[in-house]
Structures are given as structure tokens and as C-alpha cells.
mmCIF file of C-alpha atoms in Angstrom:
data_model
loop_
_atom_site.group_PDB
_atom_site.id
_atom_site.type_symbol
_atom_site.label_atom_id
_atom_site.label_comp_id
_atom_site.label_asym_id
_atom_site.label_seq_id
_atom_site.Cartn_x
_atom_site.Cartn_y
_atom_site.Cartn_z
ATOM 1 C CA UNK A 1114 -2.709 -20.095 39.029
ATOM 2 C CA UNK A 1115 -0.132 -18.262 36.406
ATOM 3 C CA UNK A 1116 2.107 -15.522 35.914
ATOM 4 C CA UNK A 1117 1.271 -13.597 32.881
ATOM 5 C CA UNK A 1118 3.419 -11.065 31.668
ATOM 6 C CA UNK A 1119 0.717 -8.434 29.648
ATOM 7 C CA UNK A 1120 1.231 -5.617 27.247
ATOM 8 C CA UNK A 1121 -1.976 -3.587 26.458
ATOM 9 C CA UNK A 1122 -2.869 0.490 25.284
ATOM 10 C CA UNK A 1123 -5.138 2.335 27.699
ATOM 11 C CA UNK A 1124 -8.226 4.672 26.163
ATOM 12 C CA UNK A 1125 -5.562 7.332 26.504
ATOM 13 C CA UNK A 1126 -3.497 5.683 24.231
ATOM 14 C CA UNK A 1127 -0.048 5.228 26.236
ATOM 15 C CA UNK A 1128 1.311 1.462 25.920
ATOM 16 C CA UNK A 1129 1.539 -0.652 29.591
ATOM 17 C CA UNK A 1130 2.932 -3.467 30.364
ATOM 18 C CA UNK A 1131 2.043 -5.713 33.473
ATOM 19 C CA UNK A 1132 2.463 -8.837 35.368
ATOM 20 C CA UNK A 1133 -0.632 -10.630 36.249
ATOM 21 C CA UNK A 1134 -2.091 -14.161 37.920
ATOM 22 C CA UNK A 1135 -4.839 -16.188 35.756
ATOM 23 C CA UNK A 1136 -5.551 -19.693 35.464
ATOM 24 C CA UNK A 1137 -5.232 -19.388 31.298
ATOM 25 C CA UNK A 1138 -4.603 -16.661 29.227
ATOM 26 C CA UNK A 1139 -8.050 -16.038 28.454
ATOM 27 C CA UNK A 1140 -8.439 -15.289 32.199
ATOM 28 C CA UNK A 1141 -5.559 -12.540 31.963
ATOM 29 C CA UNK A 1142 -7.261 -11.301 29.104
ATOM 30 C CA UNK A 1143 -10.712 -10.510 30.991
ATOM 31 C CA UNK A 1144 -8.539 -9.206 33.737
ATOM 32 C CA UNK A 1145 -6.699 -6.095 31.150
ATOM 33 C CA UNK A 1146 -10.173 -5.323 29.476
ATOM 34 C CA UNK A 1147 -12.253 -5.116 32.550
ATOM 35 C CA UNK A 1148 -9.230 -2.630 33.415
ATOM 36 C CA UNK A 1149 -10.470 -0.935 30.774
ATOM 37 C CA UNK A 1150 -7.663 -1.116 28.107
ATOM 38 C CA UNK A 1151 -7.323 -3.137 25.025
ATOM 39 C CA UNK A 1152 -4.808 -6.110 25.176
ATOM 40 C CA UNK A 1153 -1.843 -6.531 22.870
ATOM 41 C CA UNK A 1154 0.091 -9.245 23.917
ATOM 42 C CA UNK A 1155 -0.385 -11.879 26.821
ATOM 43 C CA UNK A 1156 2.460 -14.355 27.249
ATOM 44 C CA UNK A 1157 3.252 -16.939 30.620
ATOM 45 C CA UNK A 1158 6.262 -15.797 32.221
ATOM 46 C CA UNK A 1159 9.273 -17.810 31.442
ATOM 47 C CA UNK A 1160 7.384 -19.388 28.855
ATOM 48 C CA UNK A 1161 7.109 -19.097 25.354
ATOM 49 C CA UNK A 1162 3.490 -18.097 23.931
ATOM 50 C CA UNK A 1163 1.508 -17.168 21.176
ATOM 51 C CA UNK A 1164 3.170 -13.957 18.720
ATOM 52 C CA UNK A 1165 0.254 -11.204 19.189
ATOM 53 C CA UNK A 1166 -0.203 -8.246 18.265
ATOM 54 C CA UNK A 1167 2.219 -5.563 19.920
ATOM 55 C CA UNK A 1168 2.218 -2.060 20.184
ATOM 56 C CA UNK A 1169 4.663 0.164 17.851
ATOM 57 C CA UNK A 1170 5.791 -0.193 14.544
ATOM 58 C CA UNK A 1171 4.789 -2.895 12.209
ATOM 59 C CA UNK A 1172 1.228 -3.008 12.921
ATOM 60 C CA UNK A 1173 -0.355 -3.209 9.298
ATOM 61 C CA UNK A 1174 -1.960 -5.337 6.917
ATOM 62 C CA UNK A 1175 0.690 -5.588 4.356
ATOM 63 C CA UNK A 1176 2.232 -9.133 3.924
ATOM 64 C CA UNK A 1177 6.001 -9.592 3.332
ATOM 65 C CA UNK A 1178 6.957 -11.391 0.239
ATOM 66 C CA UNK A 1179 7.152 -15.045 2.218
ATOM 67 C CA UNK A 1180 3.938 -17.154 3.134
ATOM 68 C CA UNK A 1181 0.720 -16.816 1.638
ATOM 69 C CA UNK A 1182 0.075 -13.888 -0.896
ATOM 70 C CA UNK A 1183 -1.975 -10.982 -0.029
ATOM 71 C CA UNK A 1184 -4.905 -12.579 -2.286
ATOM 72 C CA UNK A 1185 -4.481 -16.162 -0.643
ATOM 73 C CA UNK A 1186 -4.755 -14.856 3.062
ATOM 74 C CA UNK A 1187 -7.936 -12.350 2.089
ATOM 75 C CA UNK A 1188 -9.845 -15.776 -0.095
ATOM 76 C CA UNK A 1189 -9.259 -17.765 3.425
ATOM 77 C CA UNK A 1190 -10.560 -14.951 5.661
ATOM 78 C CA UNK A 1191 -13.679 -14.615 3.533
ATOM 79 C CA UNK A 1192 -14.519 -18.434 3.147
ATOM 80 C CA UNK A 1193 -13.952 -18.924 6.871
ATOM 81 C CA UNK A 1194 -16.131 -15.804 7.784
ATOM 82 C CA UNK A 1195 -19.130 -17.312 5.707
ATOM 83 C CA UNK A 1196 -18.276 -20.311 7.122
ATOM 84 C CA UNK A 1197 -18.377 -19.460 10.625
ATOM 85 C CA UNK A 1198 -21.398 -16.686 9.646
ATOM 86 C CA UNK A 1199 -23.306 -20.160 8.350
ATOM 87 C CA UNK A 1200 -23.510 -21.539 11.779
ATOM 88 C CA UNK A 1201 -20.252 -23.981 11.488
ATOM 89 C CA UNK A 1202 -17.761 -24.699 14.225
ATOM 90 C CA UNK A 1203 -14.109 -23.141 13.838
ATOM 91 C CA UNK A 1204 -12.682 -27.261 13.179
ATOM 92 C CA UNK A 1205 -15.372 -27.380 10.195
ATOM 93 C CA UNK A 1206 -15.287 -24.414 8.487
ATOM 94 C CA UNK A 1207 -11.025 -24.877 8.807
ATOM 95 C CA UNK A 1208 -11.443 -28.674 7.241
ATOM 96 C CA UNK A 1209 -13.453 -27.270 4.205
ATOM 97 C CA UNK A 1210 -11.054 -24.587 4.057
ATOM 98 C CA UNK A 1211 -7.928 -27.578 3.725
ATOM 99 C CA UNK A 1212 -10.192 -29.495 1.392
ATOM 100 C CA UNK A 1213 -10.806 -25.942 -1.358
ATOM 101 C CA UNK A 1214 -7.125 -24.916 -0.788
ATOM 102 C CA UNK A 1215 -5.952 -22.997 -4.307
ATOM 103 C CA UNK A 1216 -2.616 -24.264 -3.915
ATOM 104 C CA UNK A 1217 0.078 -26.553 -1.812
ATOM 105 C CA UNK A 1218 0.808 -23.717 0.002
ATOM 106 C CA UNK A 1219 -2.276 -22.203 1.376
ATOM 107 C CA UNK A 1220 -3.041 -26.326 1.688
ATOM 108 C CA UNK A 1221 0.139 -26.294 4.492
ATOM 109 C CA UNK A 1222 -0.631 -23.336 6.004
ATOM 110 C CA UNK A 1223 -4.560 -24.828 6.501
ATOM 111 C CA UNK A 1224 -3.195 -28.174 7.718
ATOM 112 C CA UNK A 1225 -1.101 -26.553 10.365
ATOM 113 C CA UNK A 1226 -3.902 -24.244 11.332
ATOM 114 C CA UNK A 1227 -6.486 -27.132 11.958
ATOM 115 C CA UNK A 1228 -3.988 -29.420 13.506
ATOM 116 C CA UNK A 1229 -2.788 -26.880 16.671
ATOM 117 C CA UNK A 1230 -6.464 -25.846 16.936
ATOM 118 C CA UNK A 1231 -8.033 -29.406 16.972
ATOM 119 C CA UNK A 1232 -5.201 -29.552 19.624
ATOM 120 C CA UNK A 1233 -6.506 -26.815 21.694
ATOM 121 C CA UNK A 1234 -4.294 -23.754 20.871
ATOM 122 C CA UNK A 1235 -6.603 -20.678 20.118
ATOM 123 C CA UNK A 1236 -6.838 -19.399 16.234
ATOM 124 C CA UNK A 1237 -4.939 -16.162 16.956
ATOM 125 C CA UNK A 1238 -2.193 -18.223 18.468
ATOM 126 C CA UNK A 1239 -2.203 -20.482 15.468
ATOM 127 C CA UNK A 1240 -2.250 -17.649 13.044
ATOM 128 C CA UNK A 1241 0.565 -15.635 15.681
ATOM 129 C CA UNK A 1242 3.048 -18.894 14.928
ATOM 130 C CA UNK A 1243 2.875 -17.359 11.127
ATOM 131 C CA UNK A 1244 3.872 -14.274 10.544
ATOM 132 C CA UNK A 1245 4.768 -14.459 7.546
ATOM 133 C CA UNK A 1246 1.507 -15.048 6.167
ATOM 134 C CA UNK A 1247 -0.683 -13.055 9.029
ATOM 135 C CA UNK A 1248 0.404 -9.909 10.086
ATOM 136 C CA UNK A 1249 -0.026 -8.458 13.603
ATOM 137 C CA UNK A 1250 -2.794 -6.728 13.238
ATOM 138 C CA UNK A 1251 -4.827 -9.542 11.678
ATOM 139 C CA UNK A 1252 -3.643 -11.475 14.494
ATOM 140 C CA UNK A 1253 -4.664 -9.170 17.289
ATOM 141 C CA UNK A 1254 -8.175 -8.669 15.583
ATOM 142 C CA UNK A 1255 -8.199 -11.885 15.653
ATOM 143 C CA UNK A 1256 -7.438 -12.216 19.328
ATOM 144 C CA UNK A 1257 -9.605 -9.535 20.203
ATOM 145 C CA UNK A 1258 -12.673 -11.107 18.503
ATOM 146 C CA UNK A 1259 -12.136 -14.595 19.993
ATOM 147 C CA UNK A 1260 -12.382 -12.889 23.870
ATOM 148 C CA UNK A 1261 -15.463 -10.474 22.490
ATOM 149 C CA UNK A 1262 -16.839 -13.657 20.717
ATOM 150 C CA UNK A 1263 -17.543 -12.175 17.136
ATOM 151 C CA UNK A 1264 -14.893 -13.948 15.312
ATOM 152 C CA UNK A 1265 -17.195 -14.359 12.237
ATOM 153 C CA UNK A 1266 -17.873 -10.575 11.950
ATOM 154 C CA UNK A 1267 -14.996 -9.425 12.650
ATOM 155 C CA UNK A 1268 -13.102 -12.176 10.058
ATOM 156 C CA UNK A 1269 -15.592 -10.576 7.626
ATOM 157 C CA UNK A 1270 -14.037 -7.047 8.572
ATOM 158 C CA UNK A 1271 -11.153 -7.838 8.171
ATOM 159 C CA UNK A 1272 -11.730 -9.661 4.501
ATOM 160 C CA UNK A 1273 -13.554 -6.350 3.651
ATOM 161 C CA UNK A 1274 -10.214 -4.566 4.736
ATOM 162 C CA UNK A 1275 -8.048 -6.484 2.715
ATOM 163 C CA UNK A 1276 -9.985 -6.961 -0.743
ATOM 164 C CA UNK A 1277 -10.651 -2.824 -0.471
ATOM 165 C CA UNK A 1278 -7.198 -2.303 0.299
ATOM 166 C CA UNK A 1279 -5.922 -4.751 -2.726
ATOM 167 C CA UNK A 1280 -8.570 -3.194 -5.008
ATOM 168 C CA UNK A 1281 -7.463 0.211 -4.295
ATOM 169 C CA UNK A 1282 -3.686 -0.788 -5.646
ATOM 170 C CA UNK A 1283 -5.225 -3.055 -8.205
ATOM 171 C CA UNK A 1284 -6.677 0.174 -9.366
ATOM 172 C CA UNK A 1285 -3.770 2.140 -9.676
ATOM 173 C CA UNK A 1286 -1.613 -0.559 -10.940
ATOM 174 C CA UNK A 1287 -4.004 -0.900 -13.868
ATOM 175 C CA UNK A 1288 -4.541 2.378 -14.629
ATOM 176 C CA UNK A 1289 -0.463 2.574 -15.061
ATOM 177 C CA UNK A 1290 -0.193 0.037 -17.263
ATOM 178 C CA UNK A 1291 -0.894 1.080 -20.562
ATOM 179 C CA UNK A 1292 1.052 4.613 -20.045
ATOM 180 C CA UNK A 1293 3.977 2.839 -19.336
ATOM 181 C CA UNK A 1294 3.996 0.347 -22.174
ATOM 182 C CA UNK A 1295 3.426 3.479 -24.486
ATOM 183 C CA UNK A 1296 6.495 5.139 -22.634
ATOM 184 C CA UNK A 1297 8.367 1.758 -23.328
ATOM 185 C CA UNK A 1298 7.183 1.812 -26.934
ATOM 186 C CA UNK A 1299 8.307 5.174 -27.383
ATOM 187 C CA UNK A 1300 11.460 5.172 -25.898
ATOM 188 C CA UNK A 1301 12.319 2.198 -27.907
ATOM 189 C CA UNK A 1302 11.326 3.581 -30.990
ATOM 190 C CA UNK A 1303 13.494 6.289 -30.712
ATOM 191 C CA UNK A 1304 16.844 4.451 -29.838
ATOM 192 C CA UNK A 1305 15.807 2.097 -32.836
ATOM 193 C CA UNK A 1306 16.066 4.895 -35.152
ATOM 194 C CA UNK A 1307 19.041 6.799 -33.856
ATOM 195 C CA UNK A 1308 21.043 3.887 -33.187
ATOM 196 C CA UNK A 1309 19.986 1.496 -36.121
ATOM 197 C CA UNK A 1310 18.593 3.249 -38.610
ATOM 198 C CA UNK A 1311 20.044 7.002 -39.120
ATOM 199 C CA UNK A 1312 23.300 5.408 -38.986
ATOM 200 C CA UNK A 1313 22.813 3.586 -42.319
ATOM 201 C CA UNK A 1314 22.451 6.947 -44.543
ATOM 202 C CA UNK A 1315 25.936 8.500 -42.084
ATOM 203 C CA UNK A 1316 28.032 6.529 -45.349
ATOM 204 C CA UNK A 1317 25.709 7.851 -48.080
ATOM 205 C CA UNK A 1318 26.076 11.595 -46.459
ATOM 206 C CA UNK A 1319 29.769 11.128 -46.211
ATOM 207 C CA UNK A 1320 30.543 10.174 -49.991
ATOM 208 C CA UNK A 1321 28.350 12.868 -51.269
ATOM 209 C CA UNK A 1322 30.271 15.228 -49.345
ATOM 210 C CA UNK A 1323 27.152 17.442 -48.681
ATOM 211 C CA UNK A 1324 26.453 19.915 -45.676
ATOM 212 C CA UNK A 1325 24.270 18.261 -43.205
ATOM 213 C CA UNK A 1326 21.977 20.678 -41.420
ATOM 214 C CA UNK A 1327 22.108 20.878 -37.861
ATOM 215 C CA UNK A 1328 19.431 18.863 -36.678
ATOM 216 C CA UNK A 1329 20.889 16.105 -38.502
ATOM 217 C CA UNK A 1330 24.226 16.135 -37.260
ATOM 218 C CA UNK A 1331 22.559 16.659 -33.718
ATOM 219 C CA UNK A 1332 20.780 13.367 -34.661
ATOM 220 C CA UNK A 1333 23.591 11.637 -35.992
ATOM 221 C CA UNK A 1334 25.899 12.737 -32.732
ATOM 222 C CA UNK A 1335 23.275 11.927 -30.607
ATOM 223 C CA UNK A 1336 23.053 8.235 -32.421
ATOM 224 C CA UNK A 1337 26.531 7.444 -31.856
ATOM 225 C CA UNK A 1338 27.062 8.342 -28.093
ATOM 226 C CA UNK A 1339 23.591 5.717 -27.848
ATOM 227 C CA UNK A 1340 25.250 3.238 -29.457
ATOM 228 C CA UNK A 1341 28.590 3.476 -28.195
ATOM 229 C CA UNK A 1342 27.814 4.744 -24.249
ATOM 230 C CA UNK A 1343 23.968 3.659 -23.997
ATOM 231 C CA UNK A 1344 24.677 0.565 -21.692
ATOM 232 C CA UNK A 1345 26.615 2.686 -19.952
ATOM 233 C CA UNK A 1346 23.697 5.400 -19.595
ATOM 234 C CA UNK A 1347 21.294 3.233 -18.695
ATOM 235 C CA UNK A 1348 24.069 1.690 -15.867
ATOM 236 C CA UNK A 1349 24.307 5.065 -14.632
ATOM 237 C CA UNK A 1350 20.721 5.972 -14.293
ATOM 238 C CA UNK A 1351 20.195 2.628 -12.155
ATOM 239 C CA UNK A 1352 23.102 3.514 -9.999
ATOM 240 C CA UNK A 1353 21.380 6.999 -9.588
ATOM 241 C CA UNK A 1354 18.141 5.210 -8.794
ATOM 242 C CA UNK A 1355 19.821 3.198 -6.309
ATOM 243 C CA UNK A 1356 21.345 6.320 -4.865
ATOM 244 C CA UNK A 1357 18.105 8.157 -4.581
ATOM 245 C CA UNK A 1358 16.284 4.943 -2.874
ATOM 246 C CA UNK A 1359 19.134 5.008 -0.407
ATOM 247 C CA UNK A 1360 18.122 8.644 0.370
ATOM 248 C CA UNK A 1361 14.771 8.554 0.748
ATOM 249 C CA UNK A 1362 15.233 6.039 3.916
ATOM 250 C CA UNK A 1363 16.733 9.469 5.773
ATOM 251 C CA UNK A 1364 13.557 10.843 7.333
ATOM 252 C CA UNK A 1365 14.225 14.774 6.318
ATOM 253 C CA UNK A 1366 14.567 13.299 2.215
ATOM 254 C CA UNK A 1367 11.756 10.956 3.189
ATOM 255 C CA UNK A 1368 9.641 13.952 4.769
ATOM 256 C CA UNK A 1369 10.662 16.357 1.788
ATOM 257 C CA UNK A 1370 9.732 13.668 -0.635
ATOM 258 C CA UNK A 1371 6.773 12.665 0.017
ATOM 259 C CA UNK A 1372 5.529 16.517 0.663
ATOM 260 C CA UNK A 1373 6.587 17.156 -2.692
ATOM 261 C CA UNK A 1374 4.216 14.192 -3.552
ATOM 262 C CA UNK A 1375 1.347 15.626 -2.327
ATOM 263 C CA UNK A 1376 1.515 19.431 -4.593
ATOM 264 C CA UNK A 1377 1.575 18.012 -8.087
ATOM 265 C CA UNK A 1378 -1.783 19.293 -9.746
ATOM 266 C CA UNK A 1379 -2.765 16.083 -10.895
ATOM 267 C CA UNK A 1380 -0.750 13.696 -8.375
ATOM 268 C CA UNK A 1381 -1.239 15.288 -5.781
ATOM 269 C CA UNK A 1382 -4.754 15.113 -5.632
ATOM 270 C CA UNK A 1383 -4.926 11.232 -6.475
ATOM 271 C CA UNK A 1384 -2.179 10.301 -3.665
ATOM 272 C CA UNK A 1385 -4.393 12.436 -1.369
ATOM 273 C CA UNK A 1386 -7.728 10.443 -2.123
ATOM 274 C CA UNK A 1387 -5.789 7.036 -1.957
ATOM 275 C CA UNK A 1388 -4.307 8.262 1.855
ATOM 276 C CA UNK A 1389 -7.790 9.359 2.874
ATOM 277 C CA UNK A 1390 -9.187 6.074 1.530
ATOM 278 C CA UNK A 1391 -6.796 4.224 3.570
ATOM 279 C CA UNK A 1392 -6.718 6.186 6.784
ATOM 280 C CA UNK A 1393 -10.244 5.325 6.403
ATOM 281 C CA UNK A 1394 -11.032 1.829 5.998
ATOM 282 C CA UNK A 1395 -8.446 1.269 8.766
ATOM 283 C CA UNK A 1396 -9.358 3.547 11.078
ATOM 284 C CA UNK A 1397 -13.372 2.349 10.805
ATOM 285 C CA UNK A 1398 -12.481 -1.147 10.930
ATOM 286 C CA UNK A 1399 -10.317 -1.227 13.970
ATOM 287 C CA UNK A 1400 -13.224 1.225 16.108
ATOM 288 C CA UNK A 1401 -15.693 -1.090 14.422
ATOM 289 C CA UNK A 1402 -13.683 -3.729 15.912
ATOM 290 C CA UNK A 1403 -13.882 -2.052 19.742
ATOM 291 C CA UNK A 1404 -10.536 -0.207 19.253
ATOM 292 C CA UNK A 1405 -10.366 2.702 21.503
ATOM 293 C CA UNK A 1406 -9.921 5.889 18.938
ATOM 294 C CA UNK A 1407 -6.178 6.706 20.397
ATOM 295 C CA UNK A 1408 -5.226 3.132 20.431
ATOM 296 C CA UNK A 1409 -6.396 3.156 16.876
ATOM 297 C CA UNK A 1410 -4.642 6.256 16.115
ATOM 298 C CA UNK A 1411 -1.566 4.883 17.110
ATOM 299 C CA UNK A 1412 -2.319 1.963 14.756
ATOM 300 C CA UNK A 1413 -3.449 3.709 11.786
ATOM 301 C CA UNK A 1414 -0.469 5.585 11.668
ATOM 302 C CA UNK A 1415 1.303 2.454 10.746
ATOM 303 C CA UNK A 1416 -0.235 1.700 7.720
ATOM 304 C CA UNK A 1417 -0.114 4.839 6.321
ATOM 305 C CA UNK A 1418 3.668 5.059 4.873
ATOM 306 C CA UNK A 1419 3.532 9.022 3.948
ATOM 307 C CA UNK A 1420 5.751 10.623 6.547
ATOM 308 C CA UNK A 1421 3.943 14.199 5.707
ATOM 309 C CA UNK A 1422 0.285 12.399 6.246
ATOM 310 C CA UNK A 1423 2.309 10.407 9.950
ATOM 311 C CA UNK A 1424 3.228 13.941 11.229
ATOM 312 C CA UNK A 1425 -0.420 14.936 10.607
ATOM 313 C CA UNK A 1426 -1.772 11.835 12.059
ATOM 314 C CA UNK A 1427 0.817 12.358 15.011
ATOM 315 C CA UNK A 1428 -0.707 15.804 15.918
ATOM 316 C CA UNK A 1429 -4.468 14.504 15.821
ATOM 317 C CA UNK A 1430 -3.546 12.271 17.940
ATOM 318 C CA UNK A 1431 -2.123 14.991 20.443
ATOM 319 C CA UNK A 1432 -5.424 16.714 20.145
ATOM 320 C CA UNK A 1433 -7.767 13.730 20.647
ATOM 321 C CA UNK A 1434 -6.053 13.363 23.741
ATOM 322 C CA UNK A 1435 -6.805 17.081 24.666
ATOM 323 C CA UNK A 1436 -10.467 16.576 23.747
ATOM 324 C CA UNK A 1437 -10.295 17.931 20.279
ATOM 325 C CA UNK A 1438 -11.688 15.882 17.415
ATOM 326 C CA UNK A 1439 -10.308 14.577 14.962
ATOM 327 C CA UNK A 1440 -12.098 16.608 11.701
ATOM 328 C CA UNK A 1441 -11.043 19.688 13.768
ATOM 329 C CA UNK A 1442 -7.892 19.132 13.658
ATOM 330 C CA UNK A 1443 -7.985 17.562 9.681
ATOM 331 C CA UNK A 1444 -9.770 20.585 8.987
ATOM 332 C CA UNK A 1445 -6.240 22.919 10.125
ATOM 333 C CA UNK A 1446 -4.014 20.724 8.625
ATOM 334 C CA UNK A 1447 -5.733 20.504 5.315
ATOM 335 C CA UNK A 1448 -4.418 16.953 4.472
ATOM 336 C CA UNK A 1449 -7.154 15.282 3.424
ATOM 337 C CA UNK A 1450 -9.632 16.172 1.394
ATOM 338 C CA UNK A 1451 -12.801 18.115 2.634
ATOM 339 C CA UNK A 1452 -14.808 15.449 2.176
ATOM 340 C CA UNK A 1453 -13.143 13.383 4.592
ATOM 341 C CA UNK A 1454 -13.329 16.058 7.283
ATOM 342 C CA UNK A 1455 -16.690 16.594 6.646
ATOM 343 C CA UNK A 1456 -17.681 13.084 6.941
ATOM 344 C CA UNK A 1457 -15.794 12.350 9.740
ATOM 345 C CA UNK A 1458 -17.125 15.979 11.941
ATOM 346 C CA UNK A 1459 -20.736 13.918 11.187
ATOM 347 C CA UNK A 1460 -19.725 10.162 12.946
ATOM 348 C CA UNK A 1461 -18.276 12.575 15.674
ATOM 349 C CA UNK A 1462 -21.421 14.270 16.510
ATOM 350 C CA UNK A 1463 -24.031 10.924 15.750
ATOM 351 C CA UNK A 1464 -21.339 9.049 17.643
ATOM 352 C CA UNK A 1465 -20.693 6.908 14.807
ATOM 353 C CA UNK A 1466 -17.150 7.762 13.949
ATOM 354 C CA UNK A 1467 -16.484 4.284 12.528
ATOM 355 C CA UNK A 1468 -18.983 3.976 10.085
ATOM 356 C CA UNK A 1469 -18.621 7.172 9.355
ATOM 357 C CA UNK A 1470 -15.098 6.255 8.505
ATOM 358 C CA UNK A 1471 -15.452 3.189 6.557
ATOM 359 C CA UNK A 1472 -18.668 5.360 4.271
ATOM 360 C CA UNK A 1473 -15.810 7.911 3.778
ATOM 361 C CA UNK A 1474 -13.695 5.223 2.861
ATOM 362 C CA UNK A 1475 -15.964 3.925 -0.059
ATOM 363 C CA UNK A 1476 -16.520 7.817 -1.152
ATOM 364 C CA UNK A 1477 -12.539 8.041 -1.517
ATOM 365 C CA UNK A 1478 -12.231 4.663 -3.350
ATOM 366 C CA UNK A 1479 -14.297 5.401 -5.917
ATOM 367 C CA UNK A 1480 -13.107 9.297 -6.300
ATOM 368 C CA UNK A 1481 -9.528 7.556 -7.058
ATOM 369 C CA UNK A 1482 -11.120 5.388 -9.500
ATOM 370 C CA UNK A 1483 -11.937 7.990 -11.335
ATOM 371 C CA UNK A 1484 -9.274 10.165 -11.104
ATOM 372 C CA UNK A 1485 -6.910 7.154 -12.069
ATOM 373 C CA UNK A 1486 -9.311 7.291 -15.487
ATOM 374 C CA UNK A 1487 -8.637 10.524 -16.156
ATOM 375 C CA UNK A 1488 -5.183 10.486 -15.463
ATOM 376 C CA UNK A 1489 -5.123 7.711 -18.327
ATOM 377 C CA UNK A 1490 -7.265 9.753 -20.433
ATOM 378 C CA UNK A 1491 -4.440 12.754 -19.604
ATOM 379 C CA UNK A 1492 -1.267 10.824 -20.481
ATOM 380 C CA UNK A 1493 -1.902 8.808 -23.294
ATOM 381 C CA UNK A 1494 -2.623 11.335 -25.620
ATOM 382 C CA UNK A 1495 0.147 13.218 -24.322
ATOM 383 C CA UNK A 1496 3.347 10.280 -24.302
ATOM 384 C CA UNK A 1497 1.230 9.965 -27.987
ATOM 385 C CA UNK A 1498 1.602 12.999 -29.263
ATOM 386 C CA UNK A 1499 5.522 13.242 -27.428
ATOM 387 C CA UNK A 1500 6.594 10.223 -29.065
ATOM 388 C CA UNK A 1501 4.818 11.463 -32.695
ATOM 389 C CA UNK A 1502 6.791 15.274 -32.500
ATOM 390 C CA UNK A 1503 9.728 12.440 -31.354
ATOM 391 C CA UNK A 1504 9.377 10.583 -34.085
ATOM 392 C CA UNK A 1505 8.514 13.105 -36.943
ATOM 393 C CA UNK A 1506 11.533 16.074 -35.570
ATOM 394 C CA UNK A 1507 13.915 12.383 -36.671
ATOM 395 C CA UNK A 1508 12.260 11.644 -40.145
ATOM 396 C CA UNK A 1509 12.285 15.337 -40.991
ATOM 397 C CA UNK A 1510 16.064 15.902 -40.547
ATOM 398 C CA UNK A 1511 16.412 12.627 -42.471
ATOM 399 C CA UNK A 1512 14.304 14.539 -45.116
ATOM 400 C CA UNK A 1513 16.181 17.847 -45.018
ATOM 401 C CA UNK A 1514 19.562 15.903 -45.280
ATOM 402 C CA UNK A 1515 18.403 13.631 -48.459
ATOM 403 C CA UNK A 1516 16.749 17.096 -49.803
ATOM 404 C CA UNK A 1517 20.408 18.786 -49.749
ATOM 405 C CA UNK A 1518 22.129 15.526 -51.555
ATOM 406 C CA UNK A 1519 19.069 16.458 -54.353
ATOM 407 C CA UNK A 1520 20.541 20.049 -54.141
ATOM 408 C CA UNK A 1521 23.962 18.787 -54.316
ATOM 409 C CA UNK A 1522 23.273 16.558 -57.010
ATOM 410 C CA UNK A 1523 21.745 19.485 -59.323
#
């Protein structure tokens, strides 16, 4: 028998730590589960042990920039779930993944995983030693699945969660590509007109001594300023952006900015749909893997990222501890769309909160796709009209100046 130091979350959502005597890590985990708690970490006293899921900050599926990419982890998880679902053992599944690895980085990670598993290590312990590739929530869910004997189905849920998260981000990124290109093209065109085209006419105007229209004089002065100080202006804007980014690290400023982000007429509803999709998808996945509601809420709050929503989740967690349903709390806060509240209420009434949360996530993800399309449909003509108006204004000023030269010649 050895001593194991453990960390767990009680059904009430509180963090507990202790020491137990057990012959192996699996026995220690079983002891924690018999107490009705969710095991988060179990390491031998005086020893190392695997890097397991810890309660608190950082329980998220967002990967760091080093290690495997998010897409690679999602693909590996999906293929591993398929192999285990087909009845293959873990060693053969890892060997298959190793043989079909898309690149040297994935092959190196899979080689290490398979070697450790063949040496007797559990999969979650092997994953936990690679935090740059496999985040702690991922490791914790695998750990719970190994203890419960449902590794294949859990990996299926994790893969779905990561794929939907990637699809959500890809939807937003794809929607903003075309408007961004239009903005860059508009700024570049106006910059060239003011700094390269317009100065070509200035000597002609000066030689003839014509009285230029005020709009033309303003544009010439603006072109001279951009030609002389344009790079410094860009540097100043970059410094201002950096200062804004630094200020957002202050909790009060970040909270105000996050609240402001949810208010604009078009962007606000889109951000609410994105946050609702992220919340319900993660909550449904955790509940489907047997995580208690209070413990799931403690984990979900670390994948949201919006301080205004985090405050709402904290109040909802307190209400849940007091016996008040999530739907009633969210209805009072009015931070999520109405459909989120209705579906969560239905899930609570039918004791299918996890399944209804996943269903709500699908609806919100589709809403994000539709709202993104509408946003692009609104932004593209607006940018095009503004760009055309700016170019037309510059050309009109040049034409007015040329007409003044003709009047002078007559």
C-alpha cells in the first residue's frame, strides 16, 4: 500500500484535498469516486506521477502555440475514438495512428504515447506529460473515462467538442476575410491617391497660380502629411493598440470592454450567440461524461473568456448551489439568448440537461453561421460605398482644380 495525495471536487462544487492509502492509482481514484467526489488529481506522496486535471484556472480546450495544433489533436482524437469503437485495443489503435501520422511532429508525440502505454502507463498519464499538446481538461476527461471504462465514447465526445469549436472559430474568421481585404484595399487606394497621384498635379497648379478649391487644398495638405509622417502615424497607432491591449489586462477595464462588446446592434447578438454556443457545448460535454453540475460550471467558466459572462456564470453557480435552476438564473441575468434559457429549462425539467445543452449548442452554432453571413452581407456594401465615396471625393477635387485652370486660361 502507498499513500496518494488527491484533489477532488465535491457535488457542492468545493475543492477538497486529502491523502489516502491505496495499492495503485486506480484504487485511489475508486476511493475518491466512492465518496461521491470527482477526482481531479492523484499522485503518490513523495513521488512524481502524471500531470493530471487540476481544479481552478486553465481548465480549457484551447491549446498553446507549441506542441500539436488544435486540428491535429482533434484529428488524432477522432481517429482514436473510431479505432476503439471498432473494438481495437489501445496499443493497436495507437500503432495505426502512428503509421498514418500526417507529419513528424505528430509522429513523435504518438511514438512517445505508445511507448509509455506499452510500458504500463495509463493513457491519461501519458497525455498529461505533454501539456503543450493536450490541455488539462482533455487529460481529465480521458482520466475519468479510463476509470469508468468508456474511453471510446468519451474520446468521441471530446473530438466533437474540439471540432465544433474549430468550426465556430473558422466560421467567424472566414466571414471576416472578405471585409478585411476590402478595408485594406480601400485604405491602400486612398493612400496611393493622396501620396502618389495627387502630388503629380501640385506643380501644375503652382505654375499657373490658380486659386484652388478648399477641398483640393485640404487633400494636398493631407497628402503631404501622410507622405512625411505616415510611417510615424502607423507607429503611433501600433503603440496605441499595444497600450490598449495592456490596459485590457486590468480586470476593471477588461470587464467594461467585454460588456461593451455585447451591446452593439449587430455585433452584440453575434457575440452572445458565440458565447452561448461555447458555454452549452462545453457544459453538455462535461455533463455527458458524468461531471456534476457544480463542478462542470466551475470548469466551464474558464473557457468563456468574457468577463461579463463570467460574472453571470458565478451568480448562476451560487444559485445552483442554493437549489435554483440554471434557466431561472440566466433568465434573470439576460446575458444569453432566450432560446438558451428555454432549452436549459426543458433539460432541467426532463432531467436531460446535458443532452439539451448539446442541442442548444447546435442551434447556436447554426445561428452564428447565419448571423456571420448577414454581417458580411451588411459590411461589404458599406465598405464598398465608403471606398467609392472617398475615391470619388478625391477625383472630384482634382476635377474642380482642373476646371479652375481652364477658367484661368480663358
